[in-house]
Short mmCIF file of C-alpha atoms in Angstrom, two decimals:
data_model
loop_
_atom_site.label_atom_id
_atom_site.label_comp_id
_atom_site.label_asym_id
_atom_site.label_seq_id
_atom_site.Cartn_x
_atom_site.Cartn_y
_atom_site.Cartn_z
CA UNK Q 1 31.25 -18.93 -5.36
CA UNK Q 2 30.10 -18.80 -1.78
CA UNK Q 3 32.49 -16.64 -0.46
CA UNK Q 4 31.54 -14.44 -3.06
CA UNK Q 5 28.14 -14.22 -2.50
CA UNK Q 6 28.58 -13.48 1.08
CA UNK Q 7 30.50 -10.76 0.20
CA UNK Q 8 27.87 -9.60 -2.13
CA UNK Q 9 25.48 -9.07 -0.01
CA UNK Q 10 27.41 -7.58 2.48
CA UNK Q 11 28.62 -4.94 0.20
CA UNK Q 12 24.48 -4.65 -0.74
CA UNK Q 13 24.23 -4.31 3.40
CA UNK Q 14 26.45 -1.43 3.10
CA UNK Q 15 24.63 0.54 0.70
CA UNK Q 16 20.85 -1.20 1.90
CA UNK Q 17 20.14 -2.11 -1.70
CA UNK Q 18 16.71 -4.30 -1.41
CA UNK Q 19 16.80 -7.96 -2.04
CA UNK Q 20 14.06 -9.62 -3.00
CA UNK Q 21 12.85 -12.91 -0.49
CA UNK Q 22 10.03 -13.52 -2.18
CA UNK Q 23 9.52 -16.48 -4.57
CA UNK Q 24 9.28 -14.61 -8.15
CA UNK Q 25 8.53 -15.57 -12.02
CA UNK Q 26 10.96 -13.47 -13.35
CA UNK Q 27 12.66 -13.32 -16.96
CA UNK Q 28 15.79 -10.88 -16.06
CA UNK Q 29 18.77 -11.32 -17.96
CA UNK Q 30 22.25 -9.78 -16.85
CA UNK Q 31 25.60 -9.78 -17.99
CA UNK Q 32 29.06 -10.33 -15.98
CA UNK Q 33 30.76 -8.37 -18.15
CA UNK Q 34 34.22 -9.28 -16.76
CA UNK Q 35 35.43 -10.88 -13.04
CA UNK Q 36 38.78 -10.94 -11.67
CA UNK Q 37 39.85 -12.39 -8.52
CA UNK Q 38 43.58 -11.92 -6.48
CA UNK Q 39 43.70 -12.95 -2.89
CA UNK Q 40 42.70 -9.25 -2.21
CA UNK Q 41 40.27 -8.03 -3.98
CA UNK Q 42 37.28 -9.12 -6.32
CA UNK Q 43 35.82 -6.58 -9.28
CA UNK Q 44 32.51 -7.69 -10.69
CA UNK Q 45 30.34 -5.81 -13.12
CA UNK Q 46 26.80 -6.47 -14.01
CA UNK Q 47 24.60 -4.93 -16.38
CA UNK Q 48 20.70 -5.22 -16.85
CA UNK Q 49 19.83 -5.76 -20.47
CA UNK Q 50 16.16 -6.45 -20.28
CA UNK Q 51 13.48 -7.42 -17.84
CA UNK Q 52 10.34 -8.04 -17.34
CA UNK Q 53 7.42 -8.66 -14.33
CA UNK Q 54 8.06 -9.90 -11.04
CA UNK Q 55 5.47 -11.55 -9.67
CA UNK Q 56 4.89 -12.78 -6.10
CA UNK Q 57 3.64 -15.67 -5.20
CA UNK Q 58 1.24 -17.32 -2.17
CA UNK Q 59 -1.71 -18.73 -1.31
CA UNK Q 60 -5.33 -16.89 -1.60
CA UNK Q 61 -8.63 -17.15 -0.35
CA UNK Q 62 -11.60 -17.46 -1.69
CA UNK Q 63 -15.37 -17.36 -0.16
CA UNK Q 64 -18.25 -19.82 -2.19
CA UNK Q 65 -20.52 -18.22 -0.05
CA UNK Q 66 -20.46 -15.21 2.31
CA UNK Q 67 -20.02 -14.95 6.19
CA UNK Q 68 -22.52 -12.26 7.76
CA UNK Q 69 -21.13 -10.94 10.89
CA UNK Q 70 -22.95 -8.99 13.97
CA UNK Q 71 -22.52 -5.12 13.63
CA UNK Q 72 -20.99 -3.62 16.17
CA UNK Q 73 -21.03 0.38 15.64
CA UNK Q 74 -22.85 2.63 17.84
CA UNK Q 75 -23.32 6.14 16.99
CA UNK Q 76 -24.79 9.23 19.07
CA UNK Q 77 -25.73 11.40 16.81
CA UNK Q 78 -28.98 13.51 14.87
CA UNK Q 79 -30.28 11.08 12.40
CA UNK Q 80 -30.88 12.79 9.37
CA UNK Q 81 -31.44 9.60 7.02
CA UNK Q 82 -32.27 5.87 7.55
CA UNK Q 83 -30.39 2.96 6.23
CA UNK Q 84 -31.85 -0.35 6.79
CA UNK Q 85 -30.02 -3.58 5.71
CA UNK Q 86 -31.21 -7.16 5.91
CA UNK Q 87 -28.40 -9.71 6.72
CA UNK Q 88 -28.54 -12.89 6.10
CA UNK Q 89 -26.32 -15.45 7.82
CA UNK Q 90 -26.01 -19.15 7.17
CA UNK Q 91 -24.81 -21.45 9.46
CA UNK Q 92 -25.36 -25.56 9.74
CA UNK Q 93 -27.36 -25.19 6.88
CA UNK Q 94 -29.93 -22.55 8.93
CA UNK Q 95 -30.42 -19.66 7.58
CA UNK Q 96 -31.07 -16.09 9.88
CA UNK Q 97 -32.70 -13.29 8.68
CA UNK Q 98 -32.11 -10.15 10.74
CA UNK Q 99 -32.92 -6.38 10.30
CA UNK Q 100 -30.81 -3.31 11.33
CA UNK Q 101 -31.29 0.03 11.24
CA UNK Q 102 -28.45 2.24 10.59
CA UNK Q 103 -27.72 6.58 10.12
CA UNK Q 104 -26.34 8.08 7.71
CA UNK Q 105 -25.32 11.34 9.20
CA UNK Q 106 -24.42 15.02 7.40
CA UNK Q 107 -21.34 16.05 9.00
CA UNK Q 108 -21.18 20.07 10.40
CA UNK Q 109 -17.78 21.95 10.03
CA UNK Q 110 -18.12 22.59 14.08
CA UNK Q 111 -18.07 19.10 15.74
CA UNK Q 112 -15.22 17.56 16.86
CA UNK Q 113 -15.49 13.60 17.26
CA UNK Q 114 -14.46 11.55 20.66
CA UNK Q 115 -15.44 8.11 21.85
CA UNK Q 116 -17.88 10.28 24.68
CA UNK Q 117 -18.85 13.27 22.52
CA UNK Q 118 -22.25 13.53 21.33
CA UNK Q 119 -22.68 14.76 17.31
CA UNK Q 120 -25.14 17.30 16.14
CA UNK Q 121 -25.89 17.28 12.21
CA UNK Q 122 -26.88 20.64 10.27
CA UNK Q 123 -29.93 20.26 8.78
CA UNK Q 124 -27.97 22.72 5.67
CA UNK Q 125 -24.94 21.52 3.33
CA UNK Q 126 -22.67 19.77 4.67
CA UNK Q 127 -19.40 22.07 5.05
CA UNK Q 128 -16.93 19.13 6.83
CA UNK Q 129 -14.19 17.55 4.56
CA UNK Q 130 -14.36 14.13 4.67
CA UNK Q 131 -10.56 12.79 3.73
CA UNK Q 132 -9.98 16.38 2.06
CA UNK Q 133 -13.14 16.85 0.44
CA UNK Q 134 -16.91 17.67 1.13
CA UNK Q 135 -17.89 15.68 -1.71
CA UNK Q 136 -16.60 12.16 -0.39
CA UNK Q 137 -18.82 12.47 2.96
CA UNK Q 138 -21.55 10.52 1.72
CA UNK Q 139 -19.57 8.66 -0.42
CA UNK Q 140 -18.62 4.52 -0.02
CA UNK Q 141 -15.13 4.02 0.56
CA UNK Q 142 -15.22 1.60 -2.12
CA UNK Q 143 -16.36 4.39 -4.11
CA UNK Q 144 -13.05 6.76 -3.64
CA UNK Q 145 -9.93 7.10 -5.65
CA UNK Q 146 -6.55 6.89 -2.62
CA UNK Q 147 -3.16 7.85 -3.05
CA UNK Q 148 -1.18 5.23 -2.07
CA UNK Q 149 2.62 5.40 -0.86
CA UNK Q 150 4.33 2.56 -1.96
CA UNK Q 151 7.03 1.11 1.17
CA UNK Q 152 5.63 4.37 3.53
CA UNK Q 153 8.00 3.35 6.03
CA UNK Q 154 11.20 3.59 3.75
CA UNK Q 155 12.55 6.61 4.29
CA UNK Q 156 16.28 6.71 4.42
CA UNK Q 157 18.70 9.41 3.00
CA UNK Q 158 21.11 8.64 -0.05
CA UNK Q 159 20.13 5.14 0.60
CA UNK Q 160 18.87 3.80 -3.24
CA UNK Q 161 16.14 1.69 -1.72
CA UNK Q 162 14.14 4.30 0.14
CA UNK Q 163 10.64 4.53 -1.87
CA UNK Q 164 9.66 7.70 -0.30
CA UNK Q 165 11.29 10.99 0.44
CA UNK Q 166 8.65 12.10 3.70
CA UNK Q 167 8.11 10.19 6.82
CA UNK Q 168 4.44 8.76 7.29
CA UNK Q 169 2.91 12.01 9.43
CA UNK Q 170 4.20 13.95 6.43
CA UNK Q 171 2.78 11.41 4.08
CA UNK Q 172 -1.03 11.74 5.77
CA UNK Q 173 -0.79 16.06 6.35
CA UNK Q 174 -0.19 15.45 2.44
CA UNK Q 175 -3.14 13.37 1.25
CA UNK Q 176 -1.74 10.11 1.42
CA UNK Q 177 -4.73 7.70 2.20
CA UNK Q 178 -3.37 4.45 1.96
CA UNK Q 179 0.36 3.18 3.50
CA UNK Q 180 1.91 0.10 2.39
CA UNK Q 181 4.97 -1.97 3.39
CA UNK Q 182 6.56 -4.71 3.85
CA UNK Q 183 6.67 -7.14 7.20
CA UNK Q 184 8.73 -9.04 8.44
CA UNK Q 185 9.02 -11.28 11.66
CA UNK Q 186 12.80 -10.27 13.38
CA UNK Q 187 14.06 -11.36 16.35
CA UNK Q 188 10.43 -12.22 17.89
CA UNK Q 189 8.82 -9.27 16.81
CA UNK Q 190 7.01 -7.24 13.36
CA UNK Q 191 9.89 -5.27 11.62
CA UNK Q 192 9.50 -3.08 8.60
CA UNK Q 193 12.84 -4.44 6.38
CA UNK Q 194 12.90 -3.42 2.62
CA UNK Q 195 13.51 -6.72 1.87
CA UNK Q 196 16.14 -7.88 4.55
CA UNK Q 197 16.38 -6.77 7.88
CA UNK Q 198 19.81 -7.45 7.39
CA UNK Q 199 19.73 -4.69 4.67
CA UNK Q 200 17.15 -2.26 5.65
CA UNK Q 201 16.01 -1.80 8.90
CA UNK Q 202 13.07 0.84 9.52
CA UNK Q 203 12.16 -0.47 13.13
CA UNK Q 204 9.40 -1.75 14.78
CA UNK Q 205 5.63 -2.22 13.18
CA UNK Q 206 4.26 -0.88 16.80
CA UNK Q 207 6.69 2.19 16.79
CA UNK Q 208 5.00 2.87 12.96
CA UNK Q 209 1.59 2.30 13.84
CA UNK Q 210 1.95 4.53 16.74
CA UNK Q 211 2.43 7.50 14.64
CA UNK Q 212 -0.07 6.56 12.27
CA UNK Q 213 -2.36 6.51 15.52
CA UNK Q 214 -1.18 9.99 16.27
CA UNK Q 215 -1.96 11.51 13.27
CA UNK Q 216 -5.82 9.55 13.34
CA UNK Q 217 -6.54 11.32 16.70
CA UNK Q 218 -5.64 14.78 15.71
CA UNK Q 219 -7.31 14.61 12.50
CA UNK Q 220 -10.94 12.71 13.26
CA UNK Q 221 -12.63 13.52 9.64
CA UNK Q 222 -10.06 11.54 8.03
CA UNK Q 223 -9.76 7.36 7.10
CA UNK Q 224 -6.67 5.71 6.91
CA UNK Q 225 -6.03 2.32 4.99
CA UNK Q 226 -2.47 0.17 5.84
CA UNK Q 227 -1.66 -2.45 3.29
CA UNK Q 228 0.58 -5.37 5.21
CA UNK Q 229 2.58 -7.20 3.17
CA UNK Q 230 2.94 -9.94 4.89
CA UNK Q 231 6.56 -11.16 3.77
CA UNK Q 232 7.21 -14.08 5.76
CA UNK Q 233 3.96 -15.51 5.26
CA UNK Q 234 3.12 -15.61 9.07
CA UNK Q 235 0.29 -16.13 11.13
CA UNK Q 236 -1.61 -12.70 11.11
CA UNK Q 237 -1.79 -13.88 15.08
CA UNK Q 238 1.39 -11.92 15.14
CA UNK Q 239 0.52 -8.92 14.07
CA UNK Q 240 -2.20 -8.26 16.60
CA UNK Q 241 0.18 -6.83 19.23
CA UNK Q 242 1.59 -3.95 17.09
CA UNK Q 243 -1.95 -2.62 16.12
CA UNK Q 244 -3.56 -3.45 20.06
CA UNK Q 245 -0.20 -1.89 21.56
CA UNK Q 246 -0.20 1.40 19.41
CA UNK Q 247 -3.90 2.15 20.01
CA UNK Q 248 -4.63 1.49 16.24
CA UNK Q 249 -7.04 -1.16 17.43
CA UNK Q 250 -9.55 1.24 18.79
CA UNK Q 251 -10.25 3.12 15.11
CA UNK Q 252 -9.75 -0.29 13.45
CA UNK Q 253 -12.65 -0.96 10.48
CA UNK Q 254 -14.41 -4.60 11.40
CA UNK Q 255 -16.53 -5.41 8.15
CA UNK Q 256 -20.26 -6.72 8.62
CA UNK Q 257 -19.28 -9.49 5.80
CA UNK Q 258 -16.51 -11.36 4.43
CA UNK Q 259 -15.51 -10.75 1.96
CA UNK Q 260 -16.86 -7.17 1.30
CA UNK Q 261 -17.63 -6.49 -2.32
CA UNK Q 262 -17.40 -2.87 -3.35
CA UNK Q 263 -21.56 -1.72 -2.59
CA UNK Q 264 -21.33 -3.41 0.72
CA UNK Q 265 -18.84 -0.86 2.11
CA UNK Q 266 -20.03 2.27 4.11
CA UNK Q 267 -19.86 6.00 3.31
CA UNK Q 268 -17.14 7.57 4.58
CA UNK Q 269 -19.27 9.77 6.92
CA UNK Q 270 -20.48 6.39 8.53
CA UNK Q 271 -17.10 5.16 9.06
CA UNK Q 272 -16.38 8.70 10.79
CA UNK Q 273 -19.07 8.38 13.18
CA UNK Q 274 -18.30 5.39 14.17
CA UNK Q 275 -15.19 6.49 14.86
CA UNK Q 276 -13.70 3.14 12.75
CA UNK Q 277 -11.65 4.54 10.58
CA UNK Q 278 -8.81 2.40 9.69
CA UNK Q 279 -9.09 -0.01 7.46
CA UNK Q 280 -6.21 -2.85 7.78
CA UNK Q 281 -5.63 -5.27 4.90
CA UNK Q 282 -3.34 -8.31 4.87
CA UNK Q 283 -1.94 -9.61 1.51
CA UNK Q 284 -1.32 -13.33 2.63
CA UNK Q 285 -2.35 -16.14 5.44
CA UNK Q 286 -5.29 -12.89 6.78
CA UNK Q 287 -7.83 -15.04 8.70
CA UNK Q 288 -10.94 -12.57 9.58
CA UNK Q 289 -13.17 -15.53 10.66
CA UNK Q 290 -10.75 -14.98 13.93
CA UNK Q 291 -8.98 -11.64 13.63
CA UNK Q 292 -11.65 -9.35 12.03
CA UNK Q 293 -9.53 -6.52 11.95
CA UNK Q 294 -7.47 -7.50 9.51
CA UNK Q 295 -8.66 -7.70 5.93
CA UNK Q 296 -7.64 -10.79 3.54
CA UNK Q 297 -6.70 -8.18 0.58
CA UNK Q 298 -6.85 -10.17 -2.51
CA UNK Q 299 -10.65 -11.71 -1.74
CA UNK Q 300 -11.93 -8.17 -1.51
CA UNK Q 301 -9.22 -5.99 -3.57
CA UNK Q 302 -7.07 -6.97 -6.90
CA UNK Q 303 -4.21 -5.38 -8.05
CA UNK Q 304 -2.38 -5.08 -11.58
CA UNK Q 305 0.90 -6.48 -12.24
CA UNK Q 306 3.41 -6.13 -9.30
CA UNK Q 307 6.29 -4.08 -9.76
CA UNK Q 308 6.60 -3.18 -12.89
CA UNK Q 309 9.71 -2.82 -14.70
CA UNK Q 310 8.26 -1.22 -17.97
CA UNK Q 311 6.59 1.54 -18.82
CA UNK Q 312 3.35 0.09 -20.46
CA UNK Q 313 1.46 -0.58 -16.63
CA UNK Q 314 -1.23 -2.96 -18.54
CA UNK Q 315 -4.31 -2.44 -16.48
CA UNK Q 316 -4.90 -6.18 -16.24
CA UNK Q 317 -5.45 -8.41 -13.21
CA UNK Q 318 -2.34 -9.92 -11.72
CA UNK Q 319 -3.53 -10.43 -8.34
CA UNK Q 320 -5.38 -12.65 -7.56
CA UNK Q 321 -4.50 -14.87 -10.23
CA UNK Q 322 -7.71 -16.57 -12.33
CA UNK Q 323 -10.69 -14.25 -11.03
CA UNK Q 324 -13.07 -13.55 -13.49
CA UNK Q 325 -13.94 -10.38 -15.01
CA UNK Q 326 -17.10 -10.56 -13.21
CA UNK Q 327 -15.91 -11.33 -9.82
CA UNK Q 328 -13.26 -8.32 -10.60
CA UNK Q 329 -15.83 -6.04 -10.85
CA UNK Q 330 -17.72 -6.84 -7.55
CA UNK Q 331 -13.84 -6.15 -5.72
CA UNK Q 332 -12.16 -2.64 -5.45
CA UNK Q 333 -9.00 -2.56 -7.01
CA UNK Q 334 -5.56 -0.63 -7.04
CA UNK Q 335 -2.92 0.21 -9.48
CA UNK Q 336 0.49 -0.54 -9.42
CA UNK Q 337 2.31 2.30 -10.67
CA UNK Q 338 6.16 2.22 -9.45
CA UNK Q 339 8.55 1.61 -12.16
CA UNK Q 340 11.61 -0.77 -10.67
CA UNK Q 341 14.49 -1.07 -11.89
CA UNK Q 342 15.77 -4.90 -11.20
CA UNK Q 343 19.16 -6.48 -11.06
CA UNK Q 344 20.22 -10.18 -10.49
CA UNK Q 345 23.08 -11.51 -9.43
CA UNK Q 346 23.61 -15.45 -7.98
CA UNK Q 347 20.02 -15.52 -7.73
CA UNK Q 348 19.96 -12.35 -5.35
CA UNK Q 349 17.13 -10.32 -6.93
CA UNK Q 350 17.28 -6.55 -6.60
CA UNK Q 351 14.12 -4.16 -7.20
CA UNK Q 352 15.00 -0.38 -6.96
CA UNK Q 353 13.08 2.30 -7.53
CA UNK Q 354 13.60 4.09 -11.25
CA UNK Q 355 14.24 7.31 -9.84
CA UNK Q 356 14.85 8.95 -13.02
CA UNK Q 357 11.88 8.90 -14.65
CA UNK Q 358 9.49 10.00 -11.78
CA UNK Q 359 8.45 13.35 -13.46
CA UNK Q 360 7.38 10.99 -16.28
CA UNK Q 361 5.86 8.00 -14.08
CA UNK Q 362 4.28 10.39 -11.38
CA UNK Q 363 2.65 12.51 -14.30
CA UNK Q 364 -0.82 13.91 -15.18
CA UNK Q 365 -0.18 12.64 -18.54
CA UNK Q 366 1.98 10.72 -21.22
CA UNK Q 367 3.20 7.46 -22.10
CA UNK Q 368 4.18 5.84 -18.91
CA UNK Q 369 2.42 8.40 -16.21
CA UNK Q 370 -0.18 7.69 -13.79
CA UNK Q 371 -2.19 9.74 -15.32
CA UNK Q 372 -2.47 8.01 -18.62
CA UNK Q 373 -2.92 4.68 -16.65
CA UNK Q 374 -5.46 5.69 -13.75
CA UNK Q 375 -7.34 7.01 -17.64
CA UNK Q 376 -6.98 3.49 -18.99
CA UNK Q 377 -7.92 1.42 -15.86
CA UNK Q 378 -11.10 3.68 -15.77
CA UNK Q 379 -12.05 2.46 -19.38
CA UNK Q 380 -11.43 -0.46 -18.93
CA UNK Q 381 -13.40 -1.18 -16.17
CA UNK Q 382 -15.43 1.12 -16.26
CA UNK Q 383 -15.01 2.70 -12.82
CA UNK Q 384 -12.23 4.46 -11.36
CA UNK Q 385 -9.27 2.61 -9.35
CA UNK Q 386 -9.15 3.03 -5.63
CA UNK Q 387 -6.09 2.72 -4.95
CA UNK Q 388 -3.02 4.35 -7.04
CA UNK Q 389 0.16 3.09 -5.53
CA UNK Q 390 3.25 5.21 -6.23
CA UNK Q 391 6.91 5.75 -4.97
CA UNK Q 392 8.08 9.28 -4.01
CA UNK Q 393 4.87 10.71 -4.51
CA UNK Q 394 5.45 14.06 -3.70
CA UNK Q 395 7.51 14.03 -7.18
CA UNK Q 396 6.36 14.28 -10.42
CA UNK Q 397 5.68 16.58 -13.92
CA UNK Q 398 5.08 18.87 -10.69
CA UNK Q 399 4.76 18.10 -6.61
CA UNK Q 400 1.68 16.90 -6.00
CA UNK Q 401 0.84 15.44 -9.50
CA UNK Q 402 -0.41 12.25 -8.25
CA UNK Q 403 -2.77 13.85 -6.44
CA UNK Q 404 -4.19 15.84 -9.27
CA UNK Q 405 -4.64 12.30 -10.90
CA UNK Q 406 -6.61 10.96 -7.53
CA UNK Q 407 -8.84 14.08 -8.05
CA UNK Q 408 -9.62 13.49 -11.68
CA UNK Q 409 -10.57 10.10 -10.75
CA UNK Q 410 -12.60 11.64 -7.79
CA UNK Q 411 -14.51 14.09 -10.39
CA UNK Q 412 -13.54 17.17 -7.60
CA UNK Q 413 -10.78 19.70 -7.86
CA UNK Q 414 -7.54 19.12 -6.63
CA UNK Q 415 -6.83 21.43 -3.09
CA UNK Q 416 -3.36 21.82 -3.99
CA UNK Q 417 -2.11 20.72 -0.80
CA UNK Q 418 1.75 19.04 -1.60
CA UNK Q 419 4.07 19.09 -0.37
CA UNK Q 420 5.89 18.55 2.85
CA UNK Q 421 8.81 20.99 3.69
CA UNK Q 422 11.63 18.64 4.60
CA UNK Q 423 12.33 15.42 3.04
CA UNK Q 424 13.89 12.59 5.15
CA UNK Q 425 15.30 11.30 2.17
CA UNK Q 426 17.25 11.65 -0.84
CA UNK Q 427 16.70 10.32 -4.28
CA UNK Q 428 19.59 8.17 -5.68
CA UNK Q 429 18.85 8.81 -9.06
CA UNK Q 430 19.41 5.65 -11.49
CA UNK Q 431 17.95 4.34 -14.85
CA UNK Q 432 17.32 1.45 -16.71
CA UNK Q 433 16.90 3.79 -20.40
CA UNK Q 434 20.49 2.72 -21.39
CA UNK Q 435 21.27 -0.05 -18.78
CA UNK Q 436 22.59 0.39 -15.43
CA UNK Q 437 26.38 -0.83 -14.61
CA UNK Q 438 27.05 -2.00 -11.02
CA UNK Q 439 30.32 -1.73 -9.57
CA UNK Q 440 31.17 -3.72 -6.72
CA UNK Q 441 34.76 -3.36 -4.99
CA UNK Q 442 35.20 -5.75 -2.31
CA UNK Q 443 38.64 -4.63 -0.92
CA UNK Q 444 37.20 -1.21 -0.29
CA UNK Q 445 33.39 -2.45 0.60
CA UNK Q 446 32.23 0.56 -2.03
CA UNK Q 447 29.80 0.63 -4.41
CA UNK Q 448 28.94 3.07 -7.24
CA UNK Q 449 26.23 3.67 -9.45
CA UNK Q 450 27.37 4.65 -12.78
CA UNK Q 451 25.24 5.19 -16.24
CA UNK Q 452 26.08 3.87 -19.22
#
């Protein structure tokens, strides 16, 4: 049974099919429908009759009081507006009371932001986009609904576990606000694997960052979130040379508290000015008390069920598990809206993308779509999500429909601007509707995707 496991998941390496290394509650049921075995070849079929969530697991922090840091962010601008916060820090059982005086600036459609430049405001209305839009300027970033691409990074063609079809400088010039992906630490250093570096291999975290970097310096009106999954669960210590090495570090957000609940974050103009305009979360083992740059995600964000593999996308709290409905309101909080398809073999666990049904996932509207959901989570909650993660966004009931969704949420009119010209990637295009049959071939190291 070894043996053919081995050659399992070298027949997976083949084709780069993910395989999920995280620890999961999963209830996945498959079928062998028939195995043979000669001293030549092995033929084994598996079907997936039903599934349901995945769900990650590891360990989360939480605050019973909160930390009040210095601020560090100088500004030379015209102040147009005062904004004067009191923090309050505790420490040895002493409590500090200091005052600081803060702008909030109006943004001109002529300035052009360096480290050494000095801003002038217009005294009229402001005529700068912030992220795409005038109207988000003097908005909070907690107050601001992001497209998010799901695995940015993944970008491979004909390869059926690429999540997106546009490299990352593509993704941004689109609209994309927030990158995910998965981490992993490979021979001594950050690699972006979807879910094996064995299997997928998208290169160095630095080499990503660096282009993410790029884009941030030609385009200083714009903020940038990158979600880390951090899937080895180590020290965040080792992701400090990838974001100090790629420049990243120099526009990277450092919050005034931990954690940050969602009326203690700045307006985007602030964040602008300040020129700190990345904001860098960490799903597991984050530590801000001694790297501030990186973000513990779940004490200051919460997500809906992980990978879903139906079409229902309940707009419940997954992650973190146990929070109250109260504390979930004081955090910002993102959508999960990539239907998987899953298949399980020997305990190998593989998520893939449901390409098929993107023009109904990626819609406006409809049972399943992002649009219906995004609708729901807004009820619900009362408030819009921030965060609406997605797989090959630029797909949809028409390109660019996720971002007509974002701007619904955002109350402003979508700009129309999707999508890129060239896609890196193809779209293997599979379904769960009826079933999906694998066929694996060992003699000939080839596998198919066929429908039932």
């Amino acid at each position: 049974m070894r043996a053919t496991r081995k050659w399992f998941l070298l027949a997976l390496q083949a084709l780069a099919l993910p395989v999920s290394a995280k620890s999961t509650t999963s209830k996945v049921t498959t079928t062998v429908l028939s195995t043979t075995s000669t001293s030549s070849a092995s033929d084994i079929l598996v079907v997936v009759t039903s599934a349901s969530e995945v769900v990650p697991t590891g360990s989360y922090l939480s605050y019973t009081t909160t930390i009040t840091l210095a601020r560090n962010e100088s500004r030379s601008t015209t102040e147009t507006s005062t904004l004067t916060a009191t923090n309050t820090t505790i420490t040895n059982g002493t409590t500090t009371t200091a005052t600081t005086t803060d702008t909030a600036v109006q943004l001109s459609g002529t300035r052009v932001l360096t480290s050494s430049s000095t801003a002038t405001s217009s005294a009229g209305a402001n005529s700068q986009p912030c992220n795409g839009y005038t109207e988000f300027c003097e908005r909070k970033y907690s107050n601001i609904t992001m497209v998010t691409a799901h695995n940015s990074p993944f970008v491979k063609k004909n390869n059926v576990a690429s999540n997106q079809a546009y490299p990352v400088r593509t993704q941004l010039e689109d609209g994309i606000r927030m990158v995910s992906f998965e981490a992993h630490y490979y021979e001594d250093d950050i690699y972006l694997c979807h879910t094996s570096c064995e299997l997928l291999n998208m290169g160095t975290l630095e080499a990503y960052l660096t282009n993410v970097t790029d884009w941030l310096k030609e385009n200083p009106y714009e903020v940038v979130t990158v979600l880390i999954v951090n899937s080895d669960y180590v020290d965040p210590s080792n992701f400090t040379a990838p974001i100090q090495n790629s420049g990243l570090i120099d526009y990277a957000y450092e919050p005034w508290k931990i954690p940050m609940n969602v009326s203690d974050w700045p307006t985007l103009s602030e964040m602008i000015l300040a020129e700190k305009r990345a904001v860098v979360f960490m799903d597991y083992q984050a530590n801000q008390s001694a790297i501030p740059y990186i973000l513990d995600e779940f004490s200051q964000m919460w997500e809906t069920p992980f990978s879903p593999l139906n079409a229902s996308f309940p707009c419940t709290v997954q992650r973190p598990p146990g929070i109250t409905a109260a504390e979930a309101e004081e955090r910002m909080y993102m959508i999960n809206h990539n239907l998987d398809i899953e298949v399980i073999f020997e305990e190998v666990e593989i998520l893939i993308p449901d390409t098929a049904q993107l023009n109904t996932t990626n819609a406006v509207s409809g049972y399943g779509s992002l649009g219906l959901m995004a609708n729901n989570c807004r009820a619900k909650w009362d408030r819009p999500p921030n965060f609406l993660l997605v797989d090959y966004y630029n797909d949809g009931n028409f390109p660019g429909s996720v971002f007509e969704v974002a701007a619904a949420m955002n109350n402003v009119t979508y700009n129309g601007k999707c999508c890129g010209t060239t896609s890196d990637a193809s779209q293997p295009v599979l379904s769960a509707s009826l079933g999906v049959l694998l066929v694996v071939t060992w003699a000939g190291m080839a596998l198919t995707w066929e429908m039932l």
